[in-house]
PDB file of C-alpha atoms in Angstrom:
ATOM      1  CA  MET A  14      75.283 112.351 105.058  1.00 49.00           C
ATOM      2  CA  GLU A  15      73.263 111.016 107.823  1.00 61.00           C
ATOM      3  CA  THR A  16      75.609 113.587 110.215  1.00 58.00           C
ATOM      4  CA  HIS A  17      74.592 116.742 108.060  1.00 54.00           C
ATOM      5  CA  ARG A  18      70.969 115.878 106.998  1.00 61.00           C
ATOM      6  CA  ASP A  19      68.608 119.132 107.262  1.00 56.00           C
ATOM      7  CA  GLN A  20      65.830 116.964 105.764  1.00 50.00           C
ATOM      8  CA  SER A  21      62.747 114.888 106.665  1.00 52.00           C
ATOM      9  CA  ASP A  22      63.152 110.842 107.296  1.00 56.00           C
ATOM     10  CA  GLU A  23      61.146 111.042 104.307  1.00 60.00           C
ATOM     11  CA  GLU A  24      62.723 112.902 102.116  1.00 63.00           C
ATOM     12  CA  TRP A  25      66.080 111.092 103.598  1.00 60.00           C
ATOM     13  CA  ALA A  26      64.766 107.444 102.787  1.00 68.00           C
ATOM     14  CA  VAL A  27      64.738 108.498  99.225  1.00 74.00           C
ATOM     15  CA  ARG A  28      68.129 109.575  98.562  1.00 72.00           C
ATOM     16  CA  THR A  29      70.339 107.817  96.085  1.00 78.00           C
ATOM     17  CA  ALA A  30      74.036 106.549  96.640  1.00 75.00           C
ATOM     18  CA  ALA A  31      74.859 109.431  93.679  1.00 83.00           C
ATOM     19  CA  GLU A  32      72.507 112.150  95.710  1.00 77.00           C
ATOM     20  CA  ASN A  33      74.723 111.721  98.596  1.00 69.00           C
ATOM     21  CA  ARG A  34      78.297 111.480  97.146  1.00 74.00           C
ATOM     22  CA  ARG A  35      77.292 114.460  95.281  1.00 78.00           C
ATOM     23  CA  ASP A  36      76.160 116.967  98.242  1.00 72.00           C
ATOM     24  CA  MET A  37      79.172 115.390 100.731  1.00 68.00           C
ATOM     25  CA  SER A  38      81.474 116.593  97.823  1.00 74.00           C
ATOM     26  CA  GLU A  39      80.085 119.930  97.771  1.00 78.00           C
ATOM     27  CA  MET A  40      79.668 120.221 101.267  1.00 70.00           C
ATOM     28  CA  VAL A  41      84.016 119.295 101.631  1.00 72.00           C
ATOM     29  CA  SER A  42      85.064 121.798  98.955  1.00 76.00           C
ATOM     30  CA  SER A  43      82.435 124.249 100.598  1.00 70.00           C
ATOM     31  CA  ARG A  44      84.471 123.626 103.701  1.00 74.00           C
ATOM     32  CA  LYS A  45      81.154 122.830 105.800  1.00 74.00           C
ATOM     33  CA  VAL A  46      82.310 119.269 106.800  1.00 75.00           C
ATOM     34  CA  THR A  47      85.445 118.716 108.560  1.00 84.00           C
ATOM     35  CA  ALA A  48      87.025 115.764 108.404  1.00 88.00           C
ATOM     36  CA  VAL A  49      90.568 113.596 109.078  1.00 92.00           C
ATOM     37  CA  LEU A  50      91.949 110.975 106.262  1.00 92.00           C
ATOM     38  CA  ALA A  51      94.439 108.374 106.549  1.00 96.00           C
ATOM     39  CA  TYR A  52      96.608 107.470 103.884  1.00 96.00           C
ATOM     40  CA  ALA A  53      98.725 104.486 103.429  1.00 94.00           C
ATOM     41  CA  ASP A  54     101.531 104.407 100.298  1.00 94.00           C
ATOM     42  CA  GLY A  55      99.594 107.546  98.958  1.00 95.00           C
ATOM     43  CA  LYS A  56      96.603 106.355  98.683  1.00 95.00           C
ATOM     44  CA  PRO A  57      93.685 107.210 101.554  1.00 93.00           C
ATOM     45  CA  VAL A  58      92.117 104.308 103.613  1.00 96.00           C
ATOM     46  CA  GLY A  59      90.391 105.716 106.284  1.00 94.00           C
ATOM     47  CA  TRP A  60      87.939 109.009 107.361  1.00 91.00           C
ATOM     48  CA  CYS A  61      86.358 110.709 110.614  1.00 93.00           C
ATOM     49  CA  ASN A  62      83.831 113.371 110.245  1.00 91.00           C
ATOM     50  CA  TYR A  63      83.910 115.789 113.078  1.00 93.00           C
ATOM     51  CA  GLY A  64      83.087 119.262 113.787  1.00 91.00           C
ATOM     52  CA  GLU A  65      80.997 121.672 116.039  1.00 91.00           C
ATOM     53  CA  THR A  66      77.780 119.701 117.689  1.00 90.00           C
ATOM     54  CA  THR A  67      76.072 122.932 116.850  1.00 87.00           C
ATOM     55  CA  ARG A  68      77.147 122.345 113.421  1.00 86.00           C
ATOM     56  CA  LEU A  69      76.370 118.856 112.600  1.00 83.00           C
ATOM     57  CA  SER A  70      72.533 119.087 111.956  1.00 78.00           C
ATOM     58  CA  GLY A  71      71.911 115.111 112.241  1.00 78.00           C
ATOM     59  CA  VAL A  72      73.658 114.434 115.266  1.00 82.00           C
ATOM     60  CA  MET A  73      71.564 117.094 117.069  1.00 80.00           C
ATOM     61  CA  HIS A  74      68.663 115.799 115.654  1.00 79.00           C
ATOM     62  CA  ARG A  75      68.856 112.171 116.035  1.00 79.00           C
ATOM     63  CA  TYR A  76      70.106 112.487 119.617  1.00 81.00           C
ATOM     64  CA  GLY A  77      67.779 114.665 120.545  1.00 82.00           C
ATOM     65  CA  LEU A  78      70.456 117.435 121.474  1.00 82.00           C
ATOM     66  CA  GLN A  79      69.814 120.833 122.730  1.00 84.00           C
ATOM     67  CA  ALA A  80      71.893 123.460 121.090  1.00 85.00           C
ATOM     68  CA  ALA A  81      72.131 125.418 124.497  1.00 84.00           C
ATOM     69  CA  ASP A  82      73.557 122.046 126.490  1.00 86.00           C
ATOM     70  CA  HIS A  83      76.219 121.476 123.548  1.00 89.00           C
ATOM     71  CA  GLU A  84      78.384 125.706 122.956  1.00 91.00           C
ATOM     72  CA  GLY A  85      82.029 124.433 122.602  1.00 94.00           C
ATOM     73  CA  VAL A  86      81.626 120.684 122.433  1.00 95.00           C
ATOM     74  CA  GLY A  87      82.425 118.630 119.260  1.00 95.00           C
ATOM     75  CA  SER A  88      81.470 115.183 118.071  1.00 94.00           C
ATOM     76  CA  ILE A  89      82.811 112.413 116.584  1.00 96.00           C
ATOM     77  CA  ALA A  90      80.164 111.515 113.820  1.00 91.00           C
ATOM     78  CA  CYS A  91      81.596 108.640 111.473  1.00 89.00           C
ATOM     79  CA  PHE A  92      84.020 106.480 110.672  1.00 92.00           C
ATOM     80  CA  VAL A  93      85.094 104.343 107.509  1.00 89.00           C
ATOM     81  CA  ILE A  94      88.097 102.265 107.183  1.00 94.00           C
ATOM     82  CA  ALA A  95      88.934 100.512 103.977  1.00 94.00           C
ATOM     83  CA  ALA A  96      88.397  96.690 104.965  1.00 93.00           C
ATOM     84  CA  PRO A  97      91.927  95.697 104.641  1.00 95.00           C
ATOM     85  CA  TYR A  98      93.070  98.009 107.095  1.00 95.00           C
ATOM     86  CA  ARG A  99      90.553  97.386 109.900  1.00 92.00           C
ATOM     87  CA  GLY A 100      91.411  96.591 113.014  1.00 90.00           C
ATOM     88  CA  HIS A 101      94.681  98.048 112.790  1.00 94.00           C
ATOM     89  CA  GLY A 102      94.399 101.629 115.348  1.00 94.00           C
ATOM     90  CA  ILE A 103      93.197 103.311 111.943  1.00 96.00           C
ATOM     91  CA  ALA A 104      90.062 104.924 113.564  1.00 95.00           C
ATOM     92  CA  SER A 105      91.865 105.608 117.120  1.00 96.00           C
ATOM     93  CA  ARG A 106      94.784 107.244 115.230  1.00 97.00           C
ATOM     94  CA  LEU A 107      91.687 109.568 113.207  1.00 97.00           C
ATOM     95  CA  LEU A 108      90.116 110.168 116.562  1.00 97.00           C
ATOM     96  CA  ASP A 109      93.274 111.561 118.316  1.00 97.00           C
ATOM     97  CA  ALA A 110      93.737 113.708 115.386  1.00 97.00           C
ATOM     98  CA  ALA A 111      89.945 115.109 115.494  1.00 97.00           C
ATOM     99  CA  THR A 112      90.166 115.384 118.932  1.00 97.00           C
ATOM    100  CA  GLU A 113      93.635 117.894 118.612  1.00 97.00           C
ATOM    101  CA  ARG A 114      91.746 119.265 116.076  1.00 96.00           C
ATOM    102  CA  LEU A 115      88.906 119.927 118.313  1.00 97.00           C
ATOM    103  CA  ARG A 116      90.886 121.157 121.459  1.00 97.00           C
ATOM    104  CA  ALA A 117      93.174 123.448 119.052  1.00 97.00           C
ATOM    105  CA  LYS A 118      89.603 125.455 118.068  1.00 95.00           C
ATOM    106  CA  GLY A 119      89.145 125.974 121.822  1.00 96.00           C
ATOM    107  CA  LEU A 120      86.399 123.472 122.799  1.00 97.00           C
ATOM    108  CA  ARG A 121      86.319 122.762 125.831  1.00 96.00           C
ATOM    109  CA  ALA A 122      84.545 118.690 125.175  1.00 97.00           C
ATOM    110  CA  VAL A 123      84.183 115.972 122.581  1.00 97.00           C
ATOM    111  CA  GLU A 124      81.376 113.682 122.464  1.00 96.00           C
ATOM    112  CA  ALA A 125      80.548 110.344 120.437  1.00 95.00           C
ATOM    113  CA  TYR A 126      77.734 108.309 119.740  1.00 92.00           C
ATOM    114  CA  PRO A 127      79.146 104.499 120.046  1.00 92.00           C
ATOM    115  CA  GLY A 128      75.909 101.730 119.397  1.00 86.00           C
ATOM    116  CA  ARG A 129      75.691  99.440 122.458  1.00 79.00           C
ATOM    117  CA  ASP A 130      75.152  95.541 122.132  1.00 70.00           C
ATOM    118  CA  ILE A 131      75.749  96.024 117.573  1.00 64.00           C
ATOM    119  CA  GLY A 132      77.897  92.947 116.576  1.00 61.00           C
ATOM    120  CA  ASP A 133      80.934  93.813 115.555  1.00 62.00           C
ATOM    121  CA  SER A 134      80.542  94.875 111.421  1.00 61.00           C
ATOM    122  CA  ALA A 135      81.974  97.537 110.312  1.00 60.00           C
ATOM    123  CA  GLN A 136      78.419  98.774 109.172  1.00 66.00           C
ATOM    124  CA  SER A 137      76.758  98.492 112.786  1.00 68.00           C
ATOM    125  CA  ASN A 138      80.044 100.085 114.213  1.00 77.00           C
ATOM    126  CA  TYR A 139      80.258 102.920 112.096  1.00 83.00           C
ATOM    127  CA  ARG A 140      80.249 105.691 114.942  1.00 87.00           C
ATOM    128  CA  GLY A 141      82.920 103.585 116.421  1.00 91.00           C
ATOM    129  CA  PRO A 142      83.327 101.557 119.362  1.00 91.00           C
ATOM    130  CA  LEU A 143      82.564 101.804 122.718  1.00 92.00           C
ATOM    131  CA  SER A 144      85.653 100.103 123.530  1.00 91.00           C
ATOM    132  CA  MET A 145      87.948 102.427 121.838  1.00 94.00           C
ATOM    133  CA  TYR A 146      86.166 105.622 123.340  1.00 95.00           C
ATOM    134  CA  LEU A 147      86.517 104.314 127.105  1.00 95.00           C
ATOM    135  CA  ARG A 148      90.500 103.504 125.939  1.00 95.00           C
ATOM    136  CA  VAL A 149      91.491 107.466 125.690  1.00 96.00           C
ATOM    137  CA  GLY A 150      89.388 108.558 128.535  1.00 96.00           C
ATOM    138  CA  PHE A 151      85.737 109.030 127.084  1.00 97.00           C
ATOM    139  CA  GLU A 152      83.109 108.298 130.009  1.00 96.00           C
ATOM    140  CA  PRO A 153      79.362 107.546 129.315  1.00 95.00           C
ATOM    141  CA  TYR A 154      77.705 110.521 129.481  1.00 91.00           C
ATOM    142  CA  ARG A 155      74.168 109.714 128.690  1.00 89.00           C
ATOM    143  CA  GLU A 156      72.415 107.238 127.171  1.00 88.00           C
ATOM    144  CA  THR A 157      69.553 105.993 124.474  1.00 84.00           C
ATOM    145  CA  GLU A 158      67.962 103.011 123.743  1.00 84.00           C
ATOM    146  CA  ARG A 159      70.370 102.164 121.284  1.00 85.00           C
ATOM    147  CA  HIS A 160      73.831 104.062 122.073  1.00 86.00           C
ATOM    148  CA  VAL A 161      75.785 105.474 124.607  1.00 92.00           C
ATOM    149  CA  ILE A 162      76.951 108.918 124.199  1.00 92.00           C
ATOM    150  CA  VAL A 163      80.451 109.579 125.488  1.00 96.00           C
ATOM    151  CA  ARG A 164      82.577 112.745 126.729  1.00 96.00           C
ATOM    152  CA  LYS A 165      85.501 113.929 127.273  1.00 97.00           C
ATOM    153  CA  ASN A 166      86.676 117.014 128.478  1.00 97.00           C
ATOM    154  CA  LEU A 167      89.388 118.390 126.878  1.00 95.00           C
TER     155      LEU A 167
END
């Protein structure tokens, strides 16, 4: 939900998991969220949330992005990969699919927001590891204290 939040940090801090699940389900149903899913044996095992950057209010807010600088740019917001499937290239395949969908929409670039020096835990790498992006042609674009913003022209 962080990617799509329209609330203040104080309001965000007191939300429950049930509220987040309810609101995300409504946003998916109303097509306000774009994502790709990975399946294994008919069961979902991975998720990649992506979209036009200017429509991802949480991303815009968190990284101090300006709409004028992000017209025609897409963002890879986050990944969730089921524990048994981590380390098998699922996130890379989801990244490829999301990037291709953004290209097909006519966007000129895609960016992502991997953390720096955050370790190997799934929780800390929910934006995807920097190495994955660099491997497929993303380049450092801007840095913040905790993140490296990477970008790839489409």
